[in-house]
mmCIF file of C-alpha atoms in Angstrom:
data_model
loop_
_atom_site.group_PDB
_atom_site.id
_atom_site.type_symbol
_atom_site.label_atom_id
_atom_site.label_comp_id
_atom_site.label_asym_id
_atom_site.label_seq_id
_atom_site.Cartn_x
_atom_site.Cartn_y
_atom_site.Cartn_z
ATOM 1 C CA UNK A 16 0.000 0.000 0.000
ATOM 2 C CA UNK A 17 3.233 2.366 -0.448
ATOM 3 C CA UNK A 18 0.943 4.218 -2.556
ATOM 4 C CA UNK A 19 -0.741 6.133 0.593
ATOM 5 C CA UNK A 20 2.537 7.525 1.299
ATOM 6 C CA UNK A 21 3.208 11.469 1.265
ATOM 7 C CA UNK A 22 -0.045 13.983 1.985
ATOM 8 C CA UNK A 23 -3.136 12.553 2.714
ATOM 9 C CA UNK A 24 -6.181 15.153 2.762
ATOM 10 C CA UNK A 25 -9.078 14.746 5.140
ATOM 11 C CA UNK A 26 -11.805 17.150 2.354
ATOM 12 C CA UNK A 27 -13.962 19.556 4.123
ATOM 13 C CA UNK A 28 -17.667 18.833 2.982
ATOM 14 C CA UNK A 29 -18.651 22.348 1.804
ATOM 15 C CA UNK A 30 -21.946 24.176 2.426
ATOM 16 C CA UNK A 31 -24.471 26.426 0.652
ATOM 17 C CA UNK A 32 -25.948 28.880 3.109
ATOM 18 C CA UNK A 33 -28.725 26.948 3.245
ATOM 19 C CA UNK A 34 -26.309 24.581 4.144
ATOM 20 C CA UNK A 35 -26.868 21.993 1.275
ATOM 21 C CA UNK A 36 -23.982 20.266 0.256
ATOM 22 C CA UNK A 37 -21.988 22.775 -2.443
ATOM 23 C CA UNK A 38 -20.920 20.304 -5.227
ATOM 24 C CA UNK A 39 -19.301 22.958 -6.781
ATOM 25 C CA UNK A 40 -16.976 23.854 -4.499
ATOM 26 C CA UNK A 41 -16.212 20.656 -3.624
ATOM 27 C CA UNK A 42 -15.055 20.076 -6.846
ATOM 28 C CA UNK A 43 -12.880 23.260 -6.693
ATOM 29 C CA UNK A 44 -10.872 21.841 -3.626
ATOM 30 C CA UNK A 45 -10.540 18.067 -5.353
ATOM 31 C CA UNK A 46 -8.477 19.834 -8.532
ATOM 32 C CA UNK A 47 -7.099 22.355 -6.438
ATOM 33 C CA UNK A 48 -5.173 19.602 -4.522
ATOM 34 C CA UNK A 49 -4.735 17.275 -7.392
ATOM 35 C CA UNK A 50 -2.854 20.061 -9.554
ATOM 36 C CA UNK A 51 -0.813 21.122 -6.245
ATOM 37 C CA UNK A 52 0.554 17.924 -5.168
ATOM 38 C CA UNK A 53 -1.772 15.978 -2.634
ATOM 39 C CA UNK A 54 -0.968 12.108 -3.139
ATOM 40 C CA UNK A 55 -3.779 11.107 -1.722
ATOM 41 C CA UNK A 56 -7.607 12.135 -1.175
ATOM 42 C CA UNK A 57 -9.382 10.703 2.387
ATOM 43 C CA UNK A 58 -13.093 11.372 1.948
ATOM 44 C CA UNK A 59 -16.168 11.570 4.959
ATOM 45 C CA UNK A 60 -13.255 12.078 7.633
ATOM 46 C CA UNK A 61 -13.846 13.771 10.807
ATOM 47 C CA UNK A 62 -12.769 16.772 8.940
ATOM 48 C CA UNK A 63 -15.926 16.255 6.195
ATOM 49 C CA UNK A 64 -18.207 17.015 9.174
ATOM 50 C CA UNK A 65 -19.376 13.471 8.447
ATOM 51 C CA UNK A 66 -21.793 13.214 11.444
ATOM 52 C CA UNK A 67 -23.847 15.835 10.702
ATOM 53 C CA UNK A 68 -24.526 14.091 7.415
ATOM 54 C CA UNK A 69 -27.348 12.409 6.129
ATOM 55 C CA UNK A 70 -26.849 8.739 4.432
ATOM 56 C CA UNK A 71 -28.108 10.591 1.057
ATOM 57 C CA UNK A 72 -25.582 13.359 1.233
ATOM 58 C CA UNK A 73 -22.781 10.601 2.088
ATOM 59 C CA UNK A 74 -23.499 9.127 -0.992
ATOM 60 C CA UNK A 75 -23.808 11.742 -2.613
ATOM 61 C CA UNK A 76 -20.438 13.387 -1.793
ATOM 62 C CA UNK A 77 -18.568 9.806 -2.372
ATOM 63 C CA UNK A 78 -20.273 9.816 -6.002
ATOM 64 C CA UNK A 79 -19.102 13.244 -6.741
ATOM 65 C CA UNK A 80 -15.236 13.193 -5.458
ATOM 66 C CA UNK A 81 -14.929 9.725 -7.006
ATOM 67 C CA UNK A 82 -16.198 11.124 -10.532
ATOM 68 C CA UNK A 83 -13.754 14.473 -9.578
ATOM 69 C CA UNK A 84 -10.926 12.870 -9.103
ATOM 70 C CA UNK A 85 -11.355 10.102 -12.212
ATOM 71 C CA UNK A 86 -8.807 7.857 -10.825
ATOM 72 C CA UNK A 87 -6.373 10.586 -10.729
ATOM 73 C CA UNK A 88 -5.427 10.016 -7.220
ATOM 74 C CA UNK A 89 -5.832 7.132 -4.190
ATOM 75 C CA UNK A 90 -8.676 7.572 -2.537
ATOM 76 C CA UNK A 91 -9.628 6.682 1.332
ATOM 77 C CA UNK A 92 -12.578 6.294 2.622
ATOM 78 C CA UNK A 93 -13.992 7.127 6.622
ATOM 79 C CA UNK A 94 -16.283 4.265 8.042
ATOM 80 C CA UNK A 95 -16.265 4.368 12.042
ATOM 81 C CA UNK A 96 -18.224 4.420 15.249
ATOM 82 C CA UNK A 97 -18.827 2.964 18.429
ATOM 83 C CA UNK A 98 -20.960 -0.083 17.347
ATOM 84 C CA UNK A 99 -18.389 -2.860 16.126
ATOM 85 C CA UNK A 100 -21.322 -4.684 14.498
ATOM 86 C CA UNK A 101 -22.552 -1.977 12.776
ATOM 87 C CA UNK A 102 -19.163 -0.889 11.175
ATOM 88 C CA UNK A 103 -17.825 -3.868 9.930
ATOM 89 C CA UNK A 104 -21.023 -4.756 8.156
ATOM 90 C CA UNK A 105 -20.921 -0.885 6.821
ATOM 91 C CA UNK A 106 -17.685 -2.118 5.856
ATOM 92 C CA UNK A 107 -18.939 -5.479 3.867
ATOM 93 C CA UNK A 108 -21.924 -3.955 2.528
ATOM 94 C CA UNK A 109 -20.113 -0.860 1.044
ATOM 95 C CA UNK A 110 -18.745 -0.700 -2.693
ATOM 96 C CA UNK A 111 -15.248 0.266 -2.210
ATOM 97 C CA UNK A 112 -14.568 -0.548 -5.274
ATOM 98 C CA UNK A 113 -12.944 3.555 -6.025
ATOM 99 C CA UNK A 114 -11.360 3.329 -2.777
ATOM 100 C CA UNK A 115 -7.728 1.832 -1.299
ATOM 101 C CA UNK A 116 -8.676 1.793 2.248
ATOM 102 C CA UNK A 117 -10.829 2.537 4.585
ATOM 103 C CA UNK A 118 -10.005 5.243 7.803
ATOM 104 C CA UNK A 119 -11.908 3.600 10.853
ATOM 105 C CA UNK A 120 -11.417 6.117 13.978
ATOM 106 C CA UNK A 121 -11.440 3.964 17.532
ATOM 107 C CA UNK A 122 -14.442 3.613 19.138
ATOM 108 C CA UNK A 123 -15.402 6.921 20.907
ATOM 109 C CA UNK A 124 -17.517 7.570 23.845
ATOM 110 C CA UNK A 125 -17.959 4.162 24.911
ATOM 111 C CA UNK A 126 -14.029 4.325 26.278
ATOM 112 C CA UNK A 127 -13.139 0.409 26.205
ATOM 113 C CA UNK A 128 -10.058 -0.672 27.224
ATOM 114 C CA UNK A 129 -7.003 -1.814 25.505
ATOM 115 C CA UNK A 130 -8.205 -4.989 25.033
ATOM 116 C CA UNK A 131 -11.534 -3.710 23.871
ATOM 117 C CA UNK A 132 -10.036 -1.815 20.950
ATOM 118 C CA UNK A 133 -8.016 -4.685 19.905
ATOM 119 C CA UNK A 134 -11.365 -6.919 19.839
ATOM 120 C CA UNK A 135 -13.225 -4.044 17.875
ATOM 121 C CA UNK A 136 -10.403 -3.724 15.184
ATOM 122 C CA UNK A 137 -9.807 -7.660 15.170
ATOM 123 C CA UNK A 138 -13.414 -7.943 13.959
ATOM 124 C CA UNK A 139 -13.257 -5.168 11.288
ATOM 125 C CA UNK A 140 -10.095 -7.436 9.901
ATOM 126 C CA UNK A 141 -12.154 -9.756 9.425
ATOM 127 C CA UNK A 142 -13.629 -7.915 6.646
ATOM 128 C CA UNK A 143 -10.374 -8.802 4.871
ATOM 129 C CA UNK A 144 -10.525 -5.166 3.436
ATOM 130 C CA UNK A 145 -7.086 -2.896 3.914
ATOM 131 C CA UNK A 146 -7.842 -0.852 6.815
ATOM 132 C CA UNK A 147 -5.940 2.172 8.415
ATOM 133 C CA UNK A 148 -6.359 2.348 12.612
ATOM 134 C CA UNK A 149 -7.208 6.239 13.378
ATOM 135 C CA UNK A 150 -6.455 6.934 16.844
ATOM 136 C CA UNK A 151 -6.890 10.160 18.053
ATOM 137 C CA UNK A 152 -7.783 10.450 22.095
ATOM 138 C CA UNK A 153 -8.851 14.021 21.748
ATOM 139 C CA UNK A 154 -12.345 12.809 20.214
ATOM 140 C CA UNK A 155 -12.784 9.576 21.278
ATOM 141 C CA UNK A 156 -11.821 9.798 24.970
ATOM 142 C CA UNK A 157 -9.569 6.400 24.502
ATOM 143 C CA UNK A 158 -6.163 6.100 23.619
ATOM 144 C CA UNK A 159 -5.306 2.708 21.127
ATOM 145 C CA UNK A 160 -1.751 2.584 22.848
ATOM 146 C CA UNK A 161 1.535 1.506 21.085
ATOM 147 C CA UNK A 162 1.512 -1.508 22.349
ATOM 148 C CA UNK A 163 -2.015 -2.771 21.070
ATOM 149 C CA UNK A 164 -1.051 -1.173 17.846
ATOM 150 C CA UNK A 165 1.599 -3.351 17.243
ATOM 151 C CA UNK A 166 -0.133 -6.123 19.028
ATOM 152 C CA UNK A 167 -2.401 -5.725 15.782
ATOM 153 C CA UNK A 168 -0.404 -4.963 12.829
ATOM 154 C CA UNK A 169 1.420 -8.642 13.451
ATOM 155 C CA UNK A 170 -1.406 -10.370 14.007
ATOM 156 C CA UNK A 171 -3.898 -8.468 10.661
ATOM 157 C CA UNK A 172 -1.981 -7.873 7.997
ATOM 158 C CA UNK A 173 -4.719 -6.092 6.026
ATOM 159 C CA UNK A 174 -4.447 -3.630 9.243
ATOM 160 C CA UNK A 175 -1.700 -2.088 7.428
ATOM 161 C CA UNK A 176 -1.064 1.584 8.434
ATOM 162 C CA UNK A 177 -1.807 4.000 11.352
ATOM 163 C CA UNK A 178 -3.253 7.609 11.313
ATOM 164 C CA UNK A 179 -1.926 8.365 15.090
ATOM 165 C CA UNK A 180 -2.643 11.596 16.196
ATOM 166 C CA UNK A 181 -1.470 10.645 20.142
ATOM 167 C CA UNK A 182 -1.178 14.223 22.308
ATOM 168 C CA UNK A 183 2.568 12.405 23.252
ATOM 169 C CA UNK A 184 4.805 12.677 20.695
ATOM 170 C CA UNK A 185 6.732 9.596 22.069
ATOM 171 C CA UNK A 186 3.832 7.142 21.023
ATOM 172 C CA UNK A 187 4.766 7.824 17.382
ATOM 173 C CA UNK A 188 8.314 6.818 18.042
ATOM 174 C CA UNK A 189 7.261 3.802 20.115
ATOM 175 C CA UNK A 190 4.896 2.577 17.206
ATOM 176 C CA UNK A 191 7.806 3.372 14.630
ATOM 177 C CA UNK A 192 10.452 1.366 16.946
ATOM 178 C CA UNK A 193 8.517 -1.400 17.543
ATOM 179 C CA UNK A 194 6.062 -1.912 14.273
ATOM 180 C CA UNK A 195 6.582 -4.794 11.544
ATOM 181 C CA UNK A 196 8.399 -3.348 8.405
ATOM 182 C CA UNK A 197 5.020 -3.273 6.375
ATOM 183 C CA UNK A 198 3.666 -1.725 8.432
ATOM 184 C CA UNK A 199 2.696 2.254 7.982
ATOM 185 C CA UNK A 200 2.484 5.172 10.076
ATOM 186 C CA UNK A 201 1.138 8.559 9.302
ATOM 187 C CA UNK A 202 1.281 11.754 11.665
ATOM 188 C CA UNK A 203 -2.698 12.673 12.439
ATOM 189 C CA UNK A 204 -1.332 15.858 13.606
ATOM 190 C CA UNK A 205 -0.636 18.540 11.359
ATOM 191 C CA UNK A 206 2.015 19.631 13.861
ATOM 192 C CA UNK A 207 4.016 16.546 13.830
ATOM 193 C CA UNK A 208 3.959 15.781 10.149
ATOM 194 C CA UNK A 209 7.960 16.533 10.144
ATOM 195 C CA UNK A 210 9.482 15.061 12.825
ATOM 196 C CA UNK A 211 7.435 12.246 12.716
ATOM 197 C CA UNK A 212 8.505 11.423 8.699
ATOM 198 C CA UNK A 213 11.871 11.660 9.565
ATOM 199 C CA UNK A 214 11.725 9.710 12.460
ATOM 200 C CA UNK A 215 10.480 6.668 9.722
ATOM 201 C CA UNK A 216 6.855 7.761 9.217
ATOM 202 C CA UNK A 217 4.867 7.788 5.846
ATOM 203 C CA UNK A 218 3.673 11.468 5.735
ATOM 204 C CA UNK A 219 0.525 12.710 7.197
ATOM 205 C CA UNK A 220 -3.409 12.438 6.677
ATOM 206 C CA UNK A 221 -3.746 16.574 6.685
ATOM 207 C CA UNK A 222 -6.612 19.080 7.245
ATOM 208 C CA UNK A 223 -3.834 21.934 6.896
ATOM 209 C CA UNK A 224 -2.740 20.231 3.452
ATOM 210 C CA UNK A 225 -5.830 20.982 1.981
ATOM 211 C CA UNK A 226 -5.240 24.834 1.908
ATOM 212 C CA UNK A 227 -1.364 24.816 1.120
ATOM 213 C CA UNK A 228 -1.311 21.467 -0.566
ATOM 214 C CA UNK A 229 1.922 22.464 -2.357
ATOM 215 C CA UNK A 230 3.861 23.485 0.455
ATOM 216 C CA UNK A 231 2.872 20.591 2.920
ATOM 217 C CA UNK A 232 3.462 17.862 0.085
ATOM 218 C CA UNK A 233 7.117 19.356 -0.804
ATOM 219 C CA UNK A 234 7.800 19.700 2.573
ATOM 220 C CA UNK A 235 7.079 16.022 3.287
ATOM 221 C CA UNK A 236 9.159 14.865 0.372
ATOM 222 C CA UNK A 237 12.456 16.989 1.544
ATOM 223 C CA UNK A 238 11.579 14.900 5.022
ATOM 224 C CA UNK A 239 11.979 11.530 2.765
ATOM 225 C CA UNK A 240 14.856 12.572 1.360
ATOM 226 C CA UNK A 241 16.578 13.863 4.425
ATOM 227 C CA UNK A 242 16.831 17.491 3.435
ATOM 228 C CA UNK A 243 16.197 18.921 7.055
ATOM 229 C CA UNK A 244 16.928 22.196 6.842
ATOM 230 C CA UNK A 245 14.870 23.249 4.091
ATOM 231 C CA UNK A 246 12.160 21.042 5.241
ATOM 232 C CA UNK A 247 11.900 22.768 8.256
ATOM 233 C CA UNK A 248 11.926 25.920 6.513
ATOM 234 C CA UNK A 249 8.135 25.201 5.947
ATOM 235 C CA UNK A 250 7.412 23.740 8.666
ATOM 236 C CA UNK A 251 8.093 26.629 10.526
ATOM 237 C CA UNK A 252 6.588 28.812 7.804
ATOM 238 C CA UNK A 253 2.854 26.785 8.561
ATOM 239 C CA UNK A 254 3.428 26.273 12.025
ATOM 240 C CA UNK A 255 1.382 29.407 13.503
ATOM 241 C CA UNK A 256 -1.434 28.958 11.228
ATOM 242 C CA UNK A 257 -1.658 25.046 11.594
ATOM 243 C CA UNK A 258 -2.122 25.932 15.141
ATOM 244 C CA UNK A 259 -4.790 28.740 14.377
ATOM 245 C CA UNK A 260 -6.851 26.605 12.710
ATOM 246 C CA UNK A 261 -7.337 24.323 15.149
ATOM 247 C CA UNK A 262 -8.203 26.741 17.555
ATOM 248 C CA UNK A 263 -11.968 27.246 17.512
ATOM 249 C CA UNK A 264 -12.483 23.369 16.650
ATOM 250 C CA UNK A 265 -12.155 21.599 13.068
ATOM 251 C CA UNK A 266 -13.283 22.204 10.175
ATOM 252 C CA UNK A 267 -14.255 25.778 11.134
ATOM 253 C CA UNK A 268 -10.352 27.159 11.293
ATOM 254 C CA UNK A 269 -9.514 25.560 7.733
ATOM 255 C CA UNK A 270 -12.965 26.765 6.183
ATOM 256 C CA UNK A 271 -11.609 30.208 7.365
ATOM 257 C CA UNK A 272 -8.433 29.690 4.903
ATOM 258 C CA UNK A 273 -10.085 28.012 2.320
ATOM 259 C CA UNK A 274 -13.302 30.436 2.092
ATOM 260 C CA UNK A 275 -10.400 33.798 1.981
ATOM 261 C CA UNK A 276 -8.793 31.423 -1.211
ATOM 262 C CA UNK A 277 -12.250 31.217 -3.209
ATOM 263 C CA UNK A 278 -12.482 27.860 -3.056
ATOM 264 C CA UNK A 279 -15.407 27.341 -0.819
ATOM 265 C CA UNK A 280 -18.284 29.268 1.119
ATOM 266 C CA UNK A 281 -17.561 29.933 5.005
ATOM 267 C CA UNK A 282 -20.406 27.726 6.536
ATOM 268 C CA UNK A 283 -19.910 24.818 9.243
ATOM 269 C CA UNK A 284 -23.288 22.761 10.437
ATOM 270 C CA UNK A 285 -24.291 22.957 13.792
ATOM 271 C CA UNK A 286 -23.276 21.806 16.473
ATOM 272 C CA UNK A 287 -20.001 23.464 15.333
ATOM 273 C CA UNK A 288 -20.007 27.158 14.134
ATOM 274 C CA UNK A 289 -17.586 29.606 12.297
ATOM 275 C CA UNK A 290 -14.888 30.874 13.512
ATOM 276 C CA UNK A 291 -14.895 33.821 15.489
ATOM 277 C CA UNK A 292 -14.364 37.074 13.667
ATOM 278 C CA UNK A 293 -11.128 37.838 16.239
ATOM 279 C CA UNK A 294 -9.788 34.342 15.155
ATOM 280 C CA UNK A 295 -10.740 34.741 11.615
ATOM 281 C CA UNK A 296 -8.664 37.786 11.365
ATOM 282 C CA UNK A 297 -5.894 36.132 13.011
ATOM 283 C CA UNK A 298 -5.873 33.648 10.487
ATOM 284 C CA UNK A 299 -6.093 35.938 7.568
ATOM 285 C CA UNK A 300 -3.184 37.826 8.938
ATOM 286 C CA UNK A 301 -1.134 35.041 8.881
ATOM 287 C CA UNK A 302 -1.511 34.298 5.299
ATOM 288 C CA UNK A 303 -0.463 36.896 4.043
ATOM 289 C CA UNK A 304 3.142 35.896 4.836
ATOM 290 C CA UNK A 305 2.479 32.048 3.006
#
């Protein structure tokens, strides 16, 4: 699966103000990050507002970016939740025909323990489909810790790569020690994407990247071939916006970035909201030096 290796975008879904689904701008941000350098597209993420879609509009949006992108690009696709069951027949009964892998975050809300998770993403291997682990404690109030990630990609081969997005930068480096060689990590935080590829990780699935797919891809390239300094360079250049964005909750902060671009409308669907006028000059601020 060396193909899912570089950026990974998680797509905003974008709104009307009636807060339909705007087809046309989603098609804006597909080419925008296919003709800037995105190696891979990760569709109904966290980032896509997923849960405040309906089934219809689900299928609707996976229709549209997989007729976008015209086999231009891997794609990924986002099926997760808290009812095993439920997901891995999701999983079965879906045509992933378009698609490389699926994302599956960790059960949220339900907090089981370690042995829990490894139970919940035993069954979904079951599926036989390729499958990437997304753990990221902030949202599911669980962490998947190195150990049962490992424990997993010896035992499930088809669990073949990791979006970790652990508050503890040493859990990357533990799952990077420790992991099988074909086995693949990502960085699920913006932040880390650097360090993290040169410490032996596979890039980054990226909300930032979405917005500055360009900068983020050729940054994450120098990383591969060990040109530090200038990869840095951009890292340092994002840094204070990747944090911005993040500030107010996701997707609101990159919807700022990408609405002040032309590429989209600035509406988020409740529960979230948009950004706050003091952070959304903030933001614009910053990019003026990108």
């Amino acid at each position: 699966m060396s193909k899912l290796k570089g950026l990974g975008v998680a797509l905003v879904t974008p709104f009307n103000e009636d807060l339909s689904v705007d087809l046309d701008s989603l098609t804006k941000l597909v080419e925008f990050n296919i003709e800037n350098g995105t190696n891979y597209l990760v569709v109904l993420g966290t980032t896509a507002e997923a849960a405040t879609l309906s089934e219809n509009e689900k299928k609707t949006v996976i229709e549209h970016i997989i007729k976008v992108n015209d086999k231009r690009l891997p794609l990924v696709l986002g099926i997760g939740g808290n009812n095993t069951l439920e997901v891995k027949k999701q999983i079965e009964e879906t045509d992933l025909s378009a698609f490389d892998a699926i994302l599956s975050v960790s059960p949220y809300y339900n907090r089981p323990n370690q042995e829990g998770l490894y139970q919940h993403y035993k069954a979904l291997a079951e599926t036989g489909k390729q499958i990437i682990i997304y753990n990221v404690p902030s949202r599911t109030g669980q962490n998947v810790e190195a150990s049962t990630t490992v424990r997993l990609a010896k035992e499930f081969p088809n669990l073949f790569m990791i979006k970790e997005a652990a508050p503890s930068i040493n859990q990357y480096f533990d799952i990077l020690r420790q992991k099988p060689e074909n086995f693949s990590l990502v960085s699920g935080d913006d932040e880390y994407t650097l360090p993290v590829t040169l410490a032996g990780g596979d890039g980054v699935i990226s909300v930032i990247g979405q917005a500055y797919p360009k900068e983020f891809s050729t940054m994450v390239q120098l990383a591969f071939d060990g040109k530090v300094k200038e990869a840095y360079e951009i890292h340092n250049k994002l840094v204070e916006i990747t944090r911005l964005i993040f500030a107010e909750g996701n997707p609101a902060g990159i919807k700022t970035i990408l609405a002040e671009m032309g590429i989209l409308k600035n509406f988020v669907r409740l529960p979230l909201v948009i950004a706050s006028s003091g952070l959304q000059e903030k933001i614009k601020a910053e990019m003026v030096g990108i």
